[in-house]
Coordinates of C-alpha atoms in Angstrom, one line a residue:
X1 CA -0.6 0.1 -0.7
X2 CA 1.5 3.5 -0.7
X3 CA 2.7 5.6 1.9
X4 CA 0.0 8.2 0.5
X5 CA -3.2 6.8 -0.9
X6 CA -5.2 8.5 0.8
X7 CA -5.5 11.4 2.7
X8 CA -2.1 10.4 3.0
X9 CA -1.1 8.4 6.0
X10 CA -2.2 7.7 9.7
X11 CA 0.1 8.2 12.9
X12 CA -0.2 6.3 15.9
X13 CA -1.7 8.0 18.7
X14 CA -3.8 8.9 21.8
X15 CA -7.8 7.3 22.0
X16 CA -11.1 9.3 22.4
X17 CA -12.3 12.7 24.1
X18 CA -14.0 11.1 26.8
X19 CA -12.1 13.2 29.7
X20 CA -11.2 11.1 32.6
X21 CA -9.4 12.4 36.3
X22 CA -5.6 12.5 35.6
X23 CA -3.5 10.9 37.9
X24 CA -0.9 12.4 38.9
X25 CA 2.7 11.4 37.8
X26 CA 4.9 9.9 40.1
X27 CA 8.0 12.1 41.9
X28 CA 11.1 9.9 40.6
X29 CA 10.0 10.0 37.2
X30 CA 13.2 10.5 34.9
X31 CA 13.7 13.5 33.4
X32 CA 12.0 14.2 30.2
X33 CA 9.6 16.4 28.3
X34 CA 6.1 15.6 28.8
X35 CA 4.8 13.6 26.4
X36 CA 0.9 11.2 24.6
X37 CA 0.7 7.8 23.7
X38 CA -2.0 5.8 23.0
X39 CA -2.8 2.9 25.7
X40 CA -4.2 -0.1 25.1
X41 CA -6.1 -2.9 27.5
X42 CA -5.6 -6.3 27.5
X43 CA -9.0 -7.8 26.9
X44 CA -11.2 -7.7 30.1
X45 CA -9.9 -6.0 32.2
X46 CA -11.2 -3.6 34.6
X47 CA -10.8 0.2 33.3
X48 CA -10.5 0.6 37.2
X49 CA -7.8 -1.0 36.5
X50 CA -6.5 0.1 33.5
X51 CA -6.5 2.7 35.4
X52 CA -3.5 1.8 37.5
X53 CA -1.3 0.0 35.5
X54 CA -1.6 3.2 34.7
X55 CA -0.5 5.0 36.5
X56 CA 2.2 2.4 38.0
X57 CA 4.1 3.2 34.8
X58 CA 4.3 6.6 35.2
X59 CA 0.9 7.6 33.6
X60 CA -1.6 10.5 33.9
X61 CA -5.4 9.4 32.4
X62 CA -6.4 12.0 29.8
X63 CA -9.6 10.8 28.3
X64 CA -10.7 6.8 27.7
X65 CA -12.7 5.5 25.4
X66 CA -14.6 2.6 27.7
X67 CA -16.2 1.1 24.1
X68 CA -12.8 0.2 22.8
X69 CA -10.5 -0.1 26.1
X70 CA -7.6 2.7 25.6
X71 CA -6.8 6.3 26.9
X72 CA -4.7 8.5 26.4
X73 CA -1.9 8.8 28.1
X74 CA 0.4 11.5 29.1
X75 CA 3.6 11.0 30.9
X76 CA 7.1 13.1 31.2
X77 CA 8.9 9.6 32.3
X78 CA 11.1 8.7 28.8
X79 CA 10.8 4.9 29.5
X80 CA 7.2 4.3 30.1
X81 CA 6.4 2.7 26.6
X82 CA 8.3 0.0 28.0
X83 CA 7.0 0.6 31.5
X84 CA 3.5 -0.1 30.2
X85 CA 4.5 -2.9 27.3
X86 CA 5.7 -4.5 31.3
X87 CA 2.6 -4.3 32.7
X88 CA 0.5 -7.6 32.3
X89 CA -3.4 -6.5 32.2
X90 CA -1.6 -3.4 28.9
X91 CA -0.9 -4.5 25.8
X92 CA 1.9 -1.6 24.9
X93 CA 1.9 2.5 23.9
X94 CA 2.1 3.7 21.3
X95 CA 3.5 7.7 20.9
X96 CA 1.7 10.3 19.7
X97 CA 5.4 11.7 17.7
X98 CA 5.7 14.6 15.2
X99 CA 6.3 13.5 11.7
X100 CA 6.8 16.0 9.1
X101 CA 4.3 17.2 6.6
X102 CA 3.3 15.7 3.0
X103 CA 4.6 15.9 -0.1
X104 CA 3.0 18.8 -1.8
X105 CA 1.6 16.2 -4.5
X106 CA 0.6 12.6 -3.6
X107 CA 2.7 10.2 -6.2
X108 CA 0.1 7.7 -7.9
X109 CA -3.8 10.5 -6.6
X110 CA -1.7 13.4 -7.8
X111 CA 0.0 11.8 -10.5
X112 CA -1.0 13.9 -13.9
X113 CA 0.0 16.6 -11.7
X114 CA 3.5 15.4 -11.8
X115 CA 3.9 13.9 -15.4
X116 CA 5.9 16.0 -17.5
X117 CA 3.7 19.2 -18.4
X118 CA 5.5 19.0 -22.2
X119 CA 3.7 15.6 -22.1
X120 CA 0.4 16.4 -20.6
X121 CA -0.2 20.0 -22.9
X122 CA -3.8 20.5 -24.8
X123 CA -4.3 16.4 -23.0
X124 CA -7.3 16.5 -22.4
X125 CA -8.0 13.2 -23.5
X126 CA -11.8 12.0 -24.5
X127 CA -12.5 8.2 -21.8
X128 CA -15.4 6.7 -22.3
X129 CA -18.5 9.4 -21.4
X130 CA -21.5 8.9 -18.9
X131 CA -25.1 10.8 -19.1
X132 CA -24.9 13.7 -19.1
X133 CA -27.4 14.3 -15.7
X134 CA -25.8 17.8 -14.2
X135 CA -23.2 19.9 -16.4
X136 CA -19.9 18.0 -15.5
X137 CA -21.2 14.2 -15.3
X138 CA -20.2 13.2 -19.2
X139 CA -16.5 14.2 -17.5
X140 CA -17.5 10.3 -15.0
X141 CA -17.2 7.4 -16.7
X142 CA -17.9 6.1 -13.6
X143 CA -20.9 6.6 -12.9
X144 CA -21.8 5.3 -16.5
X145 CA -19.5 2.3 -15.8
X146 CA -21.5 1.4 -12.7
X147 CA -25.1 1.8 -13.9
X148 CA -25.6 4.8 -11.1
X149 CA -27.4 7.5 -13.8
X150 CA -30.1 4.4 -14.1
X151 CA -29.5 3.5 -11.1
X152 CA -31.5 7.2 -9.3
X153 CA -34.1 7.0 -11.6
X154 CA -35.7 3.8 -9.2
X155 CA -33.0 5.0 -6.1
X156 CA -31.5 7.8 -6.1
X157 CA -31.5 7.7 -2.0
X158 CA -32.9 8.2 1.1
X159 CA -32.5 11.2 3.0
X160 CA -32.6 9.3 6.2
X161 CA -29.4 7.6 4.5
X162 CA -26.5 8.8 6.1
X163 CA -22.6 8.9 4.0
X164 CA -19.9 9.3 6.9
X165 CA -16.6 10.2 4.9
X166 CA -13.4 9.5 7.5
X167 CA -11.4 12.3 6.3
X168 CA -9.8 15.0 5.7
X169 CA -13.1 17.0 6.2
X170 CA -15.0 17.7 4.1
X171 CA -16.1 21.9 2.6
X172 CA -19.5 22.6 2.5
X173 CA -19.5 25.4 0.9
X174 CA -18.6 23.3 -2.3
X175 CA -23.0 24.4 -3.9
X176 CA -22.5 20.5 -4.8
X177 CA -22.2 18.9 -1.7
X178 CA -24.4 22.5 0.3
X179 CA -27.6 20.9 0.2
X180 CA -27.1 17.1 1.2
X181 CA -24.1 18.6 3.9
X182 CA -25.4 16.9 7.9
X183 CA -24.8 19.3 10.8
X184 CA -26.0 17.9 13.4
X185 CA -24.0 15.1 13.7
X186 CA -21.0 15.6 11.7
X187 CA -17.7 15.9 14.0
X188 CA -13.6 17.0 13.9
X189 CA -12.4 14.7 15.5
X190 CA -8.4 16.4 14.4
X191 CA -7.5 19.3 15.8
X192 CA -4.6 20.7 14.1
X193 CA -1.0 20.6 15.9
X194 CA 1.0 23.0 15.3
X195 CA 4.0 20.1 15.6
X196 CA 2.1 18.7 11.6
X197 CA -0.1 20.9 10.8
X198 CA 1.6 24.4 11.8
X199 CA -0.4 27.3 12.5
X200 CA -3.8 27.2 14.1
X201 CA -6.3 28.7 11.3
X202 CA -8.5 29.4 15.0
X203 CA -8.0 30.0 18.6
X204 CA -9.4 26.9 19.7
X205 CA -7.2 24.9 16.3
X206 CA -10.6 22.8 16.0
X207 CA -11.1 23.8 12.5
X208 CA -14.7 24.5 12.0
X209 CA -16.8 21.6 10.5
X210 CA -17.3 22.2 7.2
X211 CA -13.8 22.6 6.1
X212 CA -11.1 21.5 4.4
X213 CA -7.8 21.6 4.4
X214 CA -6.8 18.5 2.7
X215 CA -9.1 17.8 0.0
X216 CA -9.2 14.1 -0.4
X217 CA -12.3 14.1 2.1
X218 CA -14.1 16.8 -0.5
X219 CA -13.1 14.8 -3.1
X220 CA -14.7 11.2 -1.3
X221 CA -17.4 12.9 -0.2
X222 CA -18.7 14.7 -4.3
X223 CA -18.8 10.7 -5.2
X224 CA -20.4 9.7 -2.7
X225 CA -23.8 12.0 -2.7
X226 CA -22.9 15.6 -4.8
X227 CA -26.9 16.6 -5.0
X228 CA -28.4 16.3 -8.9
X229 CA -29.1 20.3 -8.7
X230 CA -28.1 20.7 -12.0
X231 CA -24.4 22.5 -11.5
X232 CA -21.4 21.0 -10.9
X233 CA -21.3 16.8 -10.3
X234 CA -23.5 14.6 -9.2
X235 CA -22.6 12.0 -7.1
X236 CA -23.3 8.4 -6.9
X237 CA -26.0 8.3 -4.3
X238 CA -27.5 12.5 -5.2
X239 CA -30.4 12.0 -2.1
X240 CA -28.6 10.9 0.6
X241 CA -27.2 13.2 3.6
X242 CA -22.7 13.5 4.0
X243 CA -21.5 13.3 7.2
X244 CA -17.8 15.0 8.1
X245 CA -16.6 12.7 10.3
X246 CA -13.0 14.5 10.7
X247 CA -10.0 11.9 12.1
X248 CA -7.4 13.6 9.6
X249 CA -5.3 16.1 10.0
X250 CA -4.3 19.6 7.9
X251 CA -0.9 17.9 7.2
X252 CA -2.9 15.4 5.3
X253 CA -1.9 12.4 8.2
X254 CA -4.5 10.9 10.3
X255 CA -3.7 9.5 13.9
X256 CA -5.4 7.2 15.5
X257 CA -7.1 9.2 18.1
X258 CA -8.9 11.3 15.7
X259 CA -9.8 8.1 13.9
X260 CA -11.5 5.6 16.3
X261 CA -12.9 8.9 17.8
X262 CA -15.1 9.0 14.4
X263 CA -15.5 5.4 14.6
X264 CA -17.1 4.6 18.1
X265 CA -19.0 8.0 17.0
X266 CA -20.7 6.5 14.1
X267 CA -21.9 3.9 16.0
X268 CA -23.6 6.0 18.6
X269 CA -25.2 8.4 15.8
X270 CA -27.0 5.9 14.0
X271 CA -24.4 6.3 10.4
X272 CA -25.2 4.5 7.8
X273 CA -22.1 4.0 6.4
X274 CA -18.7 4.8 6.6
X275 CA -15.4 4.9 3.4
X276 CA -12.4 4.9 5.2
X277 CA -10.2 5.6 2.9
X278 CA -6.0 5.3 5.3
X279 CA -4.0 2.5 6.4
X280 CA -2.1 3.1 10.6
X281 CA 1.5 4.3 9.9
X282 CA 4.2 4.4 10.7
X283 CA 3.7 0.5 10.0
X284 CA 2.8 -0.6 6.6
X285 CA 2.1 -3.5 8.0
X286 CA 0.8 -3.9 11.8
X287 CA 2.2 -7.0 12.9
X288 CA 1.8 -8.8 16.2
X289 CA 5.1 -10.5 16.8
X290 CA 7.8 -9.8 13.7
X291 CA 11.2 -11.0 14.8
X292 CA 12.6 -8.2 12.8
X293 CA 11.4 -5.2 14.7
X294 CA 12.3 -4.5 18.4
X295 CA 9.7 -5.3 21.5
X296 CA 8.2 -2.1 22.4
X297 CA 7.9 -1.7 19.0
X298 CA 6.2 -5.7 18.5
X299 CA 3.9 -4.1 21.5
X300 CA 2.8 -0.7 19.6
X301 CA 1.9 -3.0 16.4
X302 CA 0.4 -5.3 19.1
X303 CA -2.1 -2.0 20.5
X304 CA -2.6 -0.5 17.2
X305 CA -3.9 -3.5 15.9
X306 CA -6.3 -3.8 18.8
X307 CA -7.4 -0.5 19.4
X308 CA -8.2 -1.2 15.7
X309 CA -10.1 -4.1 15.3
X310 CA -12.2 -2.9 19.0
X311 CA -13.6 0.3 16.9
X312 CA -14.5 -1.3 13.2
X313 CA -16.1 -4.2 15.7
X314 CA -17.8 -2.1 17.8
X315 CA -19.1 0.3 14.8
X316 CA -20.4 -2.6 12.3
X317 CA -22.7 -3.8 15.7
X318 CA -24.0 -0.9 16.2
X319 CA -25.6 -0.9 12.5
X320 CA -22.6 1.0 10.4
X321 CA -21.4 -0.4 7.3
X322 CA -18.0 0.0 6.4
X323 CA -16.1 0.4 4.0
X324 CA -12.1 0.6 2.7
X325 CA -10.0 1.4 -0.4
X326 CA -8.0 -1.6 -0.7
X327 CA -4.5 0.1 -1.3
X328 CA -2.8 1.6 -3.9
X329 CA 1.0 -0.5 -4.0
X330 CA 0.2 -2.5 -5.9
X331 CA 0.9 -5.6 -3.8
X332 CA -1.3 -8.6 -3.4
X333 CA -2.6 -8.3 0.6
X334 CA -2.3 -12.6 0.1
X335 CA 1.7 -12.8 0.1
X336 CA 2.6 -9.6 1.2
X337 CA 5.9 -8.2 0.3
X338 CA 9.1 -7.9 1.7
X339 CA 8.2 -4.3 3.4
X340 CA 10.7 -1.6 3.1
X341 CA 9.6 1.8 4.0
X342 CA 8.4 1.1 7.7
X343 CA 8.9 2.8 9.7
X344 CA 7.6 5.8 8.1
X345 CA 8.5 7.9 10.5
X346 CA 10.5 8.7 13.9
X347 CA 13.7 6.2 12.8
X348 CA 15.1 4.5 9.1
X349 CA 13.3 3.0 7.2
X350 CA 14.7 -1.3 7.7
X351 CA 13.5 -4.6 6.0
X352 CA 10.4 -6.8 7.3
X353 CA 9.5 -9.4 5.8
X354 CA 6.7 -9.9 6.7
X355 CA 3.7 -13.7 8.5
X356 CA 0.5 -12.9 6.6
X357 CA -0.8 -14.9 9.2
X358 CA -0.1 -12.9 12.0
X359 CA 0.3 -8.9 9.8
X360 CA -1.9 -6.4 8.7
X361 CA -2.6 -3.8 6.4
X362 CA -5.6 -1.7 8.6
X363 CA -8.4 -1.4 7.8
X364 CA -8.6 -3.3 5.1
X365 CA -7.2 -5.7 6.8
X366 CA -10.0 -5.2 10.1
X367 CA -13.1 -7.2 10.8
X368 CA -16.3 -6.1 8.7
X369 CA -13.8 -4.3 6.4
X370 CA -15.7 -4.0 2.5
X371 CA -12.1 -4.4 0.6
X372 CA -12.5 -2.1 -2.6
X373 CA -9.7 -2.1 -5.4
X374 CA -9.2 0.2 -8.4
X375 CA -9.9 0.2 -12.6
X376 CA -9.5 2.4 -15.1
X377 CA -12.6 3.0 -17.8
X378 CA -11.4 -0.3 -19.7
X379 CA -12.0 -2.1 -17.3
X380 CA -8.5 -3.2 -16.8
X381 CA -7.4 -2.5 -12.9
X382 CA -5.5 0.1 -11.4
X383 CA -1.9 -0.8 -12.1
X384 CA -1.5 0.9 -8.5
X385 CA -4.3 -0.9 -6.6
X386 CA -3.7 -4.1 -4.7
X387 CA -5.4 -7.0 -4.8
X388 CA -6.0 -10.3 -3.9
X389 CA -8.3 -13.2 -3.7
X390 CA -7.7 -12.8 0.8
X391 CA -9.0 -9.6 1.1
X392 CA -10.8 -7.9 -1.9
X393 CA -14.4 -7.5 -1.9
X394 CA -15.5 -5.6 -4.6
X395 CA -14.1 -3.2 -7.6
X396 CA -15.5 -0.2 -8.7
X397 CA -14.0 2.7 -11.2
X398 CA -11.3 4.4 -9.2
X399 CA -9.2 5.6 -12.3
X400 CA -6.0 5.3 -13.9
X401 CA -4.0 7.6 -15.3
X402 CA -2.4 5.3 -17.4
X403 CA -5.7 3.4 -19.1
X404 CA -6.2 3.2 -22.8
X405 CA -1.9 2.4 -24.4
X406 CA -2.5 3.4 -28.3
X407 CA -5.5 5.4 -28.2
X408 CA -5.5 8.8 -27.4
X409 CA -6.9 8.0 -24.3
X410 CA -4.1 7.3 -23.1
X411 CA -2.0 9.1 -20.4
X412 CA -5.1 11.8 -19.9
X413 CA -6.8 13.4 -17.0
X414 CA -9.9 11.5 -18.2
X415 CA -9.5 8.5 -17.0
X416 CA -9.0 9.7 -13.6
X417 CA -11.9 10.6 -11.3
X418 CA -13.1 14.1 -11.3
X419 CA -14.9 15.0 -8.2
X420 CA -15.4 18.3 -5.6
X421 CA -12.3 19.7 -4.5
X422 CA -11.7 23.2 -2.3
X423 CA -11.3 26.3 -4.1
X424 CA -8.0 27.1 -1.6
X425 CA -6.6 23.9 -1.7
X426 CA -6.1 24.1 -5.0
X427 CA -5.2 27.8 -4.4
X428 CA -2.0 26.0 -2.9
X429 CA -1.0 24.2 -5.5
X430 CA -1.0 26.6 -7.2
X431 CA -3.4 25.3 -10.2
X432 CA -5.6 28.1 -9.6
X433 CA -4.9 31.8 -9.0
X434 CA -5.8 34.2 -5.6
X435 CA -8.9 35.8 -8.1
X436 CA -11.0 32.6 -8.9
X437 CA -9.0 31.1 -12.0
X438 CA -8.3 28.6 -13.3
X439 CA -4.2 29.0 -14.0
X440 CA -2.9 28.6 -17.9
X441 CA -1.7 25.0 -18.2
X442 CA -4.5 23.2 -15.7
X443 CA -8.0 23.9 -18.0
X444 CA -8.2 20.0 -18.2
X445 CA -7.8 19.1 -15.0
X446 CA -9.0 21.7 -12.6
X447 CA -12.9 23.3 -13.4
X448 CA -14.6 26.0 -12.1
X449 CA -19.5 26.4 -12.2
X450 CA -20.7 29.6 -11.1
X451 CA -24.3 30.2 -10.2
X452 CA -25.7 33.6 -11.0
X453 CA -25.2 34.8 -8.2
X454 CA -21.8 34.4 -8.0
X455 CA -21.7 31.2 -5.4
X456 CA -18.5 28.5 -7.6
X457 CA -17.8 24.7 -7.7
X458 CA -14.4 23.4 -7.9
X459 CA -13.6 20.4 -9.1
X460 CA -10.4 18.5 -9.9
X461 CA -9.6 15.0 -11.1
X462 CA -7.5 12.1 -8.8
X463 CA -7.5 8.6 -9.1
X464 CA -6.7 6.0 -5.8
X465 CA -8.2 2.9 -4.5
X466 CA -9.2 6.1 -2.4
X467 CA -11.4 7.1 -5.7
X468 CA -13.1 3.9 -5.0
X469 CA -13.9 3.1 -2.3
X470 CA -16.6 5.8 -2.8
X471 CA -18.9 4.7 -5.1
X472 CA -18.6 1.2 -3.4
X473 CA -19.7 3.2 0.2
X474 CA -22.5 5.2 -2.9
X475 CA -24.0 1.6 -3.9
X476 CA -24.3 0.4 -0.1
X477 CA -26.4 4.4 0.3
X478 CA -28.7 3.4 -2.2
X479 CA -29.3 0.1 -0.7
X480 CA -30.1 1.0 2.6
X481 CA -32.0 3.3 0.9
X482 CA -33.9 1.2 -1.1
X483 CA -33.7 -1.9 1.2
X484 CA -34.3 -0.4 4.4
X485 CA -36.6 -0.3 6.9
X486 CA -38.3 1.5 9.8
X487 CA -36.2 0.6 13.2
X488 CA -37.4 2.2 16.8
X489 CA -39.8 4.7 17.2
X490 CA -37.5 7.7 14.7
X491 CA -34.7 5.6 13.1
X492 CA -34.1 4.1 9.9
X493 CA -31.4 1.5 8.5
X494 CA -30.2 -1.7 7.8
X495 CA -28.9 -4.8 9.1
X496 CA -24.4 -4.4 7.3
X497 CA -24.2 -7.8 7.3
X498 CA -27.1 -7.2 4.5
X499 CA -26.3 -4.1 3.3
X500 CA -23.3 -6.9 1.8
X501 CA -23.8 -9.7 1.1
X502 CA -26.6 -7.7 -1.3
X503 CA -23.5 -5.3 -2.3
X504 CA -22.1 -8.9 -3.4
X505 CA -24.6 -10.6 -4.9
X506 CA -25.7 -7.6 -7.1
X507 CA -21.9 -6.9 -8.6
X508 CA -21.4 -7.1 -12.2
X509 CA -18.7 -10.6 -12.5
X510 CA -15.8 -10.2 -14.2
X511 CA -12.8 -12.8 -14.8
X512 CA -9.7 -12.4 -14.6
X513 CA -8.1 -11.2 -18.0
X514 CA -6.3 -13.3 -20.3
X515 CA -3.4 -14.1 -19.5
X516 CA -3.7 -13.6 -15.5
X517 CA -0.1 -12.4 -15.2
X518 CA -1.4 -8.6 -16.7
X519 CA 1.8 -6.3 -17.1
X520 CA 2.6 -3.2 -17.2
X521 CA 5.2 -2.8 -19.5
X522 CA 3.8 -0.9 -22.4
X523 CA 2.2 1.7 -19.5
X524 CA 5.9 2.4 -18.2
X525 CA 5.8 0.3 -15.6
X526 CA 8.6 -3.0 -14.4
X527 CA 8.0 -5.9 -13.5
X528 CA 7.4 -4.9 -9.8
X529 CA 4.1 -3.9 -11.0
X530 CA 3.3 -7.8 -12.8
X531 CA 0.1 -8.9 -10.8
X532 CA -1.3 -12.3 -10.7
X533 CA -4.7 -12.6 -10.2
X534 CA -6.2 -15.7 -9.3
X535 CA -9.5 -17.7 -8.8
X536 CA -12.9 -18.0 -10.9
X537 CA -16.1 -14.8 -12.7
X538 CA -17.7 -15.4 -9.9
X539 CA -15.3 -14.1 -7.7
X540 CA -10.8 -13.1 -7.4
X541 CA -7.9 -11.6 -7.1
X542 CA -8.4 -8.5 -9.0
X543 CA -12.3 -8.2 -9.1
X544 CA -13.2 -9.9 -6.3
X545 CA -17.1 -10.3 -6.3
X546 CA -17.6 -8.4 -9.6
X547 CA -17.8 -4.1 -10.2
X548 CA -20.3 -3.3 -7.5
X549 CA -23.3 -2.1 -10.4
X550 CA -25.7 0.5 -8.3
X551 CA -28.8 0.1 -11.1
X552 CA -28.2 -4.0 -9.7
X553 CA -28.1 -2.7 -6.2
X554 CA -31.3 -1.4 -6.2
X555 CA -33.8 -3.2 -8.8
X556 CA -32.8 -6.7 -7.6
X557 CA -34.6 -7.3 -4.3
X558 CA -32.8 -8.0 -1.6
X559 CA -32.1 -12.2 -0.7
X560 CA -36.1 -14.2 -0.3
X561 CA -36.6 -14.4 4.6
X562 CA -33.0 -11.3 4.6
X563 CA -33.8 -9.4 7.1
X564 CA -32.9 -5.4 7.4

């Protein structure tokens, strides 16, 4: 998986914001600056017992999450992590660390902007056009591929159905997002951290809900549910409600604390679907006991694994359908390569042989997560997309800049996914000027739509499994809208197990390519991108149960005796 395939990365950190009574640090604590940790208790350990163990190790509980047995802890002991790991009632401690800043452009998602300017000039391309619904929908080949344009004639989505965008935020000022944005349920769980985000924009360092300083979350949200309002473009499920679950820092990094906060909030609040496009840093794979790792690093990874799995199970048990990007590391997740990129901060990376039985790529390999691979306009697996029969569930349009070799669409922006994007982020990326106008040379990758009253929306192309996942999340939302039932006095929803089953049953089956060993030499990729497609037509490592099909999902009745 690419180090930054989504809102770029997830770093280890602390947990939920439920204030607990602070406990004093022992007077004999070694001299050191106070640091913040996530501490995870062993299974079955009572909260009071875990707090006592944290205190004995030299920590002060700052906040806690009883639902998942995690604690945010501060300590000025240099040896706190080792002492916590040694406690029999605690799994381990993961330290929150400053990890630097994200690169200006993402190597996978913004490949088109990294391409040579000369090669891109005038290359609008002509990827397969979707049916024109809103003005820019003719550029959304993904809507046609999954038949979302036909699906909305039957079911455009139910306003009662809520889709959480666990990402960098959502720009609710975009005219395509505003009509569907749910202010009451949206939350920001990721306060700005000066060490990684730079100066805070507001005194509290907690950016207002409805903003996005990363851009990635707004792009995801538009694909899921941009309004079909005759303006800009429309999403897969244009009538559902979009909920901002800001789990990413402005810099593009994610920490465990806001991610878990978001998942627990989703479960408590009755959110129907959550889209997740991230993985847990600093380890590409979190392993329970990798011999290449130090004992302290092993304990940290065990804590991350336990915390993420508990949070995912909690959300699922509360009725949340979980959808996740499979990753952009062009790797079979069932036969992982040696990890040479971890840890990606805090220390130099080193080779880590990965045991598939004891190492996880989270959250996509976590419990109850629907893993989504990426395909380009041709239906071919995107060269960057992860795959494999062990973890894949379905495939969806994620874009592929290099699709269409031998045609005039090869290496064109139109092969990617167009969606909503914040103006100020485009300005920071220097594709929109200070006056809000598109900079010459970017006319094929950035679009601006304005209303008569001067209100404007901005749109750009990205690619990645992060763009595929929201297509699947949008179909899941349509399934709940079409087949869900009233629950209790005021609720409405559908069992996530049943949503998952119906999504799989109605996906468009897609056989493996022949030959099964897919190579990308024509696209300029070396042998590390070679991918073998195992499995049959019904299920295989490139497409899972098939490419999601919105029309079939809303037209096909639920399986008899299925419970919503």
